[in-house]
């Protein structure tokens, strides 16, 4: 009885155009991108007196994110924005929300196919596309062929899996002649990235032409190792963070692609309000623009996180 | 094997005999030989230096962890201390001389302070050290996040000195290795050659008996935590200097790596027993495992399996060899 | 059977509550959250809360037994993910019936636990390091089986285990109640259960008194793995996914909860009932933080402080109890 | 004694090696039905090792055990108990966290028909056993809350509650007071009457002559021989044990006690002891007598700064002493040998040397650095002087026999050049040879001017070496006697509070 009562509330609230409570289920508020995202989100929401926001962080724990969802459903918020830790594991939670009548907009990280039926749509960057863009950048830098090593994020995470897949698929589709010499994890940790890069250099030396590092921090870290070893490699990162764009300007890495948490968060908030007011989203998948960044245009991208 | 771990006088000769009696050094030697056969690049001098540099951060934490463990306690807050120290160090912005000094001194003081807090709580309350240090870990990690707002911190143009902490060389050897090895030797001297070190062992053996012999057990216990806080903070500075751009959760989990190395080195979790040189071997063993896996490009999944099995084998051998010793 | 439990609960209930220092957090917390959030007591929230508590609570049963022998199991998180992966894998990739998948997952958990027990008893490896080793190994196994990708469940009814309800009670909570009851009976009313306390209290004495220490320890680790397996299957059902990377914090969470609830790391001290209050408190804590919309960073700091507060309360009262116990002489003359 | 000739137990040619120690060298011995068989020998002779083999804790490296005509080899204590051999070990083997009843029935708790433990039955039966033994204890009490003596009685109750043919007791009386010892001996005699056998290990020769039918003597891991008690005298037995002459007798002061070094004035800790006063002079041995639990240990713990006194004062050398902890007492040259060696004395996994020099570390070290040359010399000197038997000064102290451990602890305090030495139960569990050495040692240090306070539960010990005796009862001074006034009867009557 309780569940249905709370489910009816938001509809009523929306109809009167009154106060909205928009919730964000974050994977881990300690991750810089997410932290920046939350900052931008809260700032944007603060400008609108009719919007309250609730932010819950799952602290990197899949089970906690499911619990967070239950909490949000119990609170009877109007819209849930979710950046899922795991695109598969989130599906039951999406289902529960949809059964409770709370609309969910996936942001920053997309749920798997099974989950699509329970969400209103998606807004944010696209990890898979980022992998593709990275392959394109690499191809540009290496003239379509060369030996490559990959420094992955945490194994098993969908971000890692998608960026890998995007890179490989693009390589195939565009017929880039890359040879993957080795692929190892750095768990998103620049310290580990340095160790991995050092070991790659020990193992392959100047055979390596390019490095695909799955985020900017590890890319920059790898860049420093390459520089210190007196070698030259084309390093491609992901994310367009302050550190990444600076590394491009410093000549440490070749390129990355922008992923702005502000754009991401503001678009998410805008869509959330639209959803609450019963409006249609422009597209089902609303990918934010992710322009390539290289030395040529790095000055236009100071980085936000 | 059943003699005490005190260093006997006239040690140089017995040093190597001593080492050969330590399981972890044997495991280490076997691994080194096996890996060298599989991948000759492994024993190149540059790779050796790489490994040493890579382990120096975890190695530093392990030193403090060993001392705390010998005293009969745990310190699970070191990962959080390391993170706090690294973040604060970078955030101070060591871009000129005085700032560089601050970026080194303040994090160390913070580490010492958290260590003091740990020591006070564990000692005065006689509370279980695991739960206490998990408590301080939460507090320190949370405080670090609040301090940074969850954002990256970085320093674009640190002074040469700051860069050199982890990037420089002394006589062709990277500085972090020097820092780590010197602190290892100092820790060894503290543990084996000073009365403080002896009291730490006594404490871990039998708290009550130690007190009855006039040892100020609370003070000693607190000092072990201060030392651990110090080494964790030192590791944080090393890390900060190595990447200069960090996210505020970067070091969480390092405490488990260090703990693994320490226990792999034969230090008893029940206290009273342990040797710093074996911790060194534990640190190196973990270091060469991940180094060689990368060199051989073994997939991460398989790495985990192999690492787990090596760990289990090593401790199983150690346990078997120790079995004749009375409880 | 019911009778026994009822009586033992009644007789010691008041003393039991008096001994639970963690209530000093739980009760104020409940009052606070009741005044701050009208949703906390909503059925929906309570249901969600109990599901979370159930998964840690089930593992707690095994962990408490291990901890009572002065042991420790760091591998339960890895066992959880391995069991979940295997369970979903059996059903979806091999097309086995649901019961086989569930049984498979639980068995894998028990097997993992047995492996821990073997290393700890036969090879005499310190439990801390042994389970650290198996933890890494199990993680590697789960990753190898799935190649790092989650295995998705397609068997619809399977989700009911984790998400279904019997009346208004979530099924995981019912499973918890059954396992918890079994655990309490086991610890109080069986020879092996009492032996667990004896071993933790004085292993040498237990051995010399003819208790088969190795056997009992082996059993506790196997049970611990089993409970982790059950939790893993429930989580897999709840997420409809066998993910190789869940549960990384489980061991520390459950151990912390057990200690909050009065289980001593050095063995022999504490009860399952008390430990359960620890899990309850941890669950209510994060739930009510969320209900009160406290920022994640501050949540961590508050959690840390509260942990320390419990320790302080516990020590202060333990000290006064010890003094009272000690100073009995001369009182009858005076 | 009816000797039907057919032994129930034969241990033949047992050999046992520990690292660096050949603990048993081909020991053989037999136990007949219905006999009390005493096993005696110096510390480290191998008595405990032998019975641990019988109990399934250790495994012999060679040799055979024949139990009831069957060759057996107990792999675990479980098998030994199940075969009908109950053992009380030298170290307390109780589980402090469990109740008295659970300790008594550990490993064989009474069950209901549903195969669950029957708690009610267990407590009822346990209470029965305790009452029957005249042990004034509540079966529900946690063993950890009991004084050591009571814990030992729980162990005895446990062994006696078994329906076994053989009960093995390794120094069961070392922690007991006379009342409990009487109960125990009465039991043992009854067991013998039932045709069951007892192996009894003790260092107190009176007990041997009071109880035993036959005696087997071990020396250095070998069996010296087995004799009928009637064929033995004390002197003869001692000579078998130590192979040298030992003077057992009183050791009183040769010189007049010097000036007062310690004045205890009306000290009180509420609930522990009240209004305690006495003096200690240079060169004097002051015996503190009393029943177990009379508060002797608590009084000396206050003298050593472990507990804070609430009223009264302590003067050392005429000056008021305020000890905030043992370190202050040690700084005032007071040494303290605690009664529970294992819990409060030993650093088990540290070497003999480290255990020995620990409290003098501040004195021998310079600027915090250890001086290993000096320490080595000290260790060698004391190992020699107190004839501590150890393979080397680097041996873990945990591997030494109890007597040798006690000597190391004594040496630890002798090395701080004490002015006052407090010894709580100096010879608990220590053999005649070592005991007389320790007594001589105490006396010779007293002759050098050290004031010694000694607590002992053995009347003989108190009487034989004390110059003065303070008797405590229920935390109060009941009497202060000169050694020439004191007899066993006077002390006991003061301790019990029976007026004559
Ligand atoms: N677990 C052990 N490891 C190594 N040596 C041991 C062990 N147990 C006993 N020993 C050694 O074996 C010898 C015999 O010891 P045991 O304890 O049997 O003597 P004991 O006759 O019982 O002496 P006490 O009267 O002091 O109890 C001693 O030298 C002792 O140091
Ligand atoms: N009759 C009693 N009632 C309550 N507590 C007791 C009693 N006897 C002993 N205790 C407890 O046991 C401890 C041992 O007492 P204490 O050691 O002071 O006595 P003691 O005369 O030295 O006896 P022992 O010979 O056992 O050393 C005390 O601290 C006290 O708490
Ligand atoms: Mg003995
Ligand atoms: Mg006493």
PDB file of C-alpha atoms in Angstrom, chain C residues 1 4 185 188-191 194 197-202 204-212 267-269 325-331 333-334, chain D residues 57 77-78 81 89 93-98 102 106-109 111 116-117 119 145 158 269-272 274 293-295 298 307 310 474-475:
ATOM      1  CA  UNK C   1      12.354 -26.578  19.444  1.00  0.00           C
ATOM      2  CA  UNK C   4      13.848 -23.881  23.684  1.00  0.00           C
ATOM      3  CA  UNK C 185      20.649 -23.423  17.788  1.00  0.00           C
ATOM      4  CA  UNK C 188      23.981 -23.028  21.773  1.00  0.00           C
ATOM      5  CA  UNK C 189      22.737 -26.539  21.559  1.00  0.00           C
ATOM      6  CA  UNK C 190      25.236 -28.700  19.757  1.00  0.00           C
ATOM      7  CA  UNK C 191      28.506 -30.166  20.863  1.00  0.00           C
ATOM      8  CA  UNK C 194      30.062 -25.280  22.158  1.00  0.00           C
ATOM      9  CA  UNK C 197      33.568 -21.402  21.924  1.00  0.00           C
ATOM     10  CA  UNK C 198      36.027 -23.699  23.658  1.00  0.00           C
ATOM     11  CA  UNK C 199      38.512 -23.457  20.824  1.00  0.00           C
ATOM     12  CA  UNK C 200      38.311 -19.698  20.745  1.00  0.00           C
ATOM     13  CA  UNK C 201      38.623 -19.506  24.520  1.00  0.00           C
ATOM     14  CA  UNK C 202      41.660 -21.726  24.846  1.00  0.00           C
ATOM     15  CA  UNK C 204      45.237 -25.805  23.744  1.00  0.00           C
ATOM     16  CA  UNK C 205      42.790 -26.674  26.487  1.00  0.00           C
ATOM     17  CA  UNK C 206      40.121 -27.595  23.997  1.00  0.00           C
ATOM     18  CA  UNK C 207      42.546 -29.873  22.229  1.00  0.00           C
ATOM     19  CA  UNK C 208      43.739 -31.452  25.445  1.00  0.00           C
ATOM     20  CA  UNK C 209      40.131 -31.987  26.514  1.00  0.00           C
ATOM     21  CA  UNK C 210      39.564 -34.198  23.550  1.00  0.00           C
ATOM     22  CA  UNK C 211      37.899 -31.739  21.218  1.00  0.00           C
ATOM     23  CA  UNK C 212      38.764 -32.427  17.614  1.00  0.00           C
ATOM     24  CA  UNK C 267      37.845 -15.706  19.961  1.00  0.00           C
ATOM     25  CA  UNK C 268      35.509 -17.274  22.458  1.00  0.00           C
ATOM     26  CA  UNK C 269      33.580 -14.119  23.288  1.00  0.00           C
ATOM     27  CA  UNK C 325      33.980  -8.320  39.860  1.00  0.00           C
ATOM     28  CA  UNK C 326      37.391  -7.939  41.383  1.00  0.00           C
ATOM     29  CA  UNK C 327      36.465  -6.101  44.498  1.00  0.00           C
ATOM     30  CA  UNK C 328      34.365  -8.530  46.377  1.00  0.00           C
ATOM     31  CA  UNK C 329      36.559  -9.220  49.329  1.00  0.00           C
ATOM     32  CA  UNK C 330      35.706  -7.725  52.672  1.00  0.00           C
ATOM     33  CA  UNK C 331      32.305  -6.623  51.440  1.00  0.00           C
ATOM     34  CA  UNK C 333      32.267  -8.237  56.625  1.00  0.00           C
ATOM     35  CA  UNK C 334      31.873  -4.528  56.160  1.00  0.00           C
TER      36      UNK C 334
ATOM     37  CA  UNK D  57      49.273 -34.473  22.737  1.00  0.00           C
ATOM     38  CA  UNK D  77      43.753 -36.301  23.023  1.00  0.00           C
ATOM     39  CA  UNK D  78      40.273 -37.229  21.874  1.00  0.00           C
ATOM     40  CA  UNK D  81      40.076 -39.656  26.674  1.00  0.00           C
ATOM     41  CA  UNK D  89      47.949 -31.175  32.698  1.00  0.00           C
ATOM     42  CA  UNK D  93      43.644 -26.368  30.566  1.00  0.00           C
ATOM     43  CA  UNK D  94      40.379 -24.578  31.164  1.00  0.00           C
ATOM     44  CA  UNK D  95      38.384 -22.385  28.828  1.00  0.00           C
ATOM     45  CA  UNK D  96      37.913 -19.114  30.696  1.00  0.00           C
ATOM     46  CA  UNK D  97      34.970 -18.013  28.566  1.00  0.00           C
ATOM     47  CA  UNK D  98      32.873 -21.074  29.353  1.00  0.00           C
ATOM     48  CA  UNK D 102      30.723 -26.627  30.364  1.00  0.00           C
ATOM     49  CA  UNK D 106      33.811 -30.252  27.562  1.00  0.00           C
ATOM     50  CA  UNK D 107      33.770 -32.708  24.701  1.00  0.00           C
ATOM     51  CA  UNK D 108      30.890 -34.821  26.115  1.00  0.00           C
ATOM     52  CA  UNK D 109      28.060 -32.457  26.926  1.00  0.00           C
ATOM     53  CA  UNK D 111      22.260 -34.369  25.136  1.00  0.00           C
ATOM     54  CA  UNK D 116      20.825 -31.197  21.306  1.00  0.00           C
ATOM     55  CA  UNK D 117      22.652 -30.154  24.418  1.00  0.00           C
ATOM     56  CA  UNK D 119      21.757 -27.370  29.471  1.00  0.00           C
ATOM     57  CA  UNK D 145      36.108 -15.227  36.843  1.00  0.00           C
ATOM     58  CA  UNK D 158      36.394 -32.750  35.351  1.00  0.00           C
ATOM     59  CA  UNK D 269      42.144  -0.654  48.550  1.00  0.00           C
ATOM     60  CA  UNK D 270      38.461  -0.981  49.128  1.00  0.00           C
ATOM     61  CA  UNK D 271      37.251  -4.442  48.264  1.00  0.00           C
ATOM     62  CA  UNK D 272      40.743  -5.937  48.121  1.00  0.00           C
ATOM     63  CA  UNK D 274      42.203  -3.057  54.461  1.00  0.00           C
ATOM     64  CA  UNK D 293      42.449 -15.498  48.100  1.00  0.00           C
ATOM     65  CA  UNK D 294      43.370 -13.831  51.368  1.00  0.00           C
ATOM     66  CA  UNK D 295      44.697 -10.861  49.443  1.00  0.00           C
ATOM     67  CA  UNK D 298      46.846  -7.830  45.852  1.00  0.00           C
ATOM     68  CA  UNK D 307      47.450  -1.020  41.812  1.00  0.00           C
ATOM     69  CA  UNK D 310      43.390   4.378  48.266  1.00  0.00           C
ATOM     70  CA  UNK D 474      40.306 -11.757  54.273  1.00  0.00           C
ATOM     71  CA  UNK D 475      42.415  -8.819  53.234  1.00  0.00           C
TER      72      UNK D 475
END
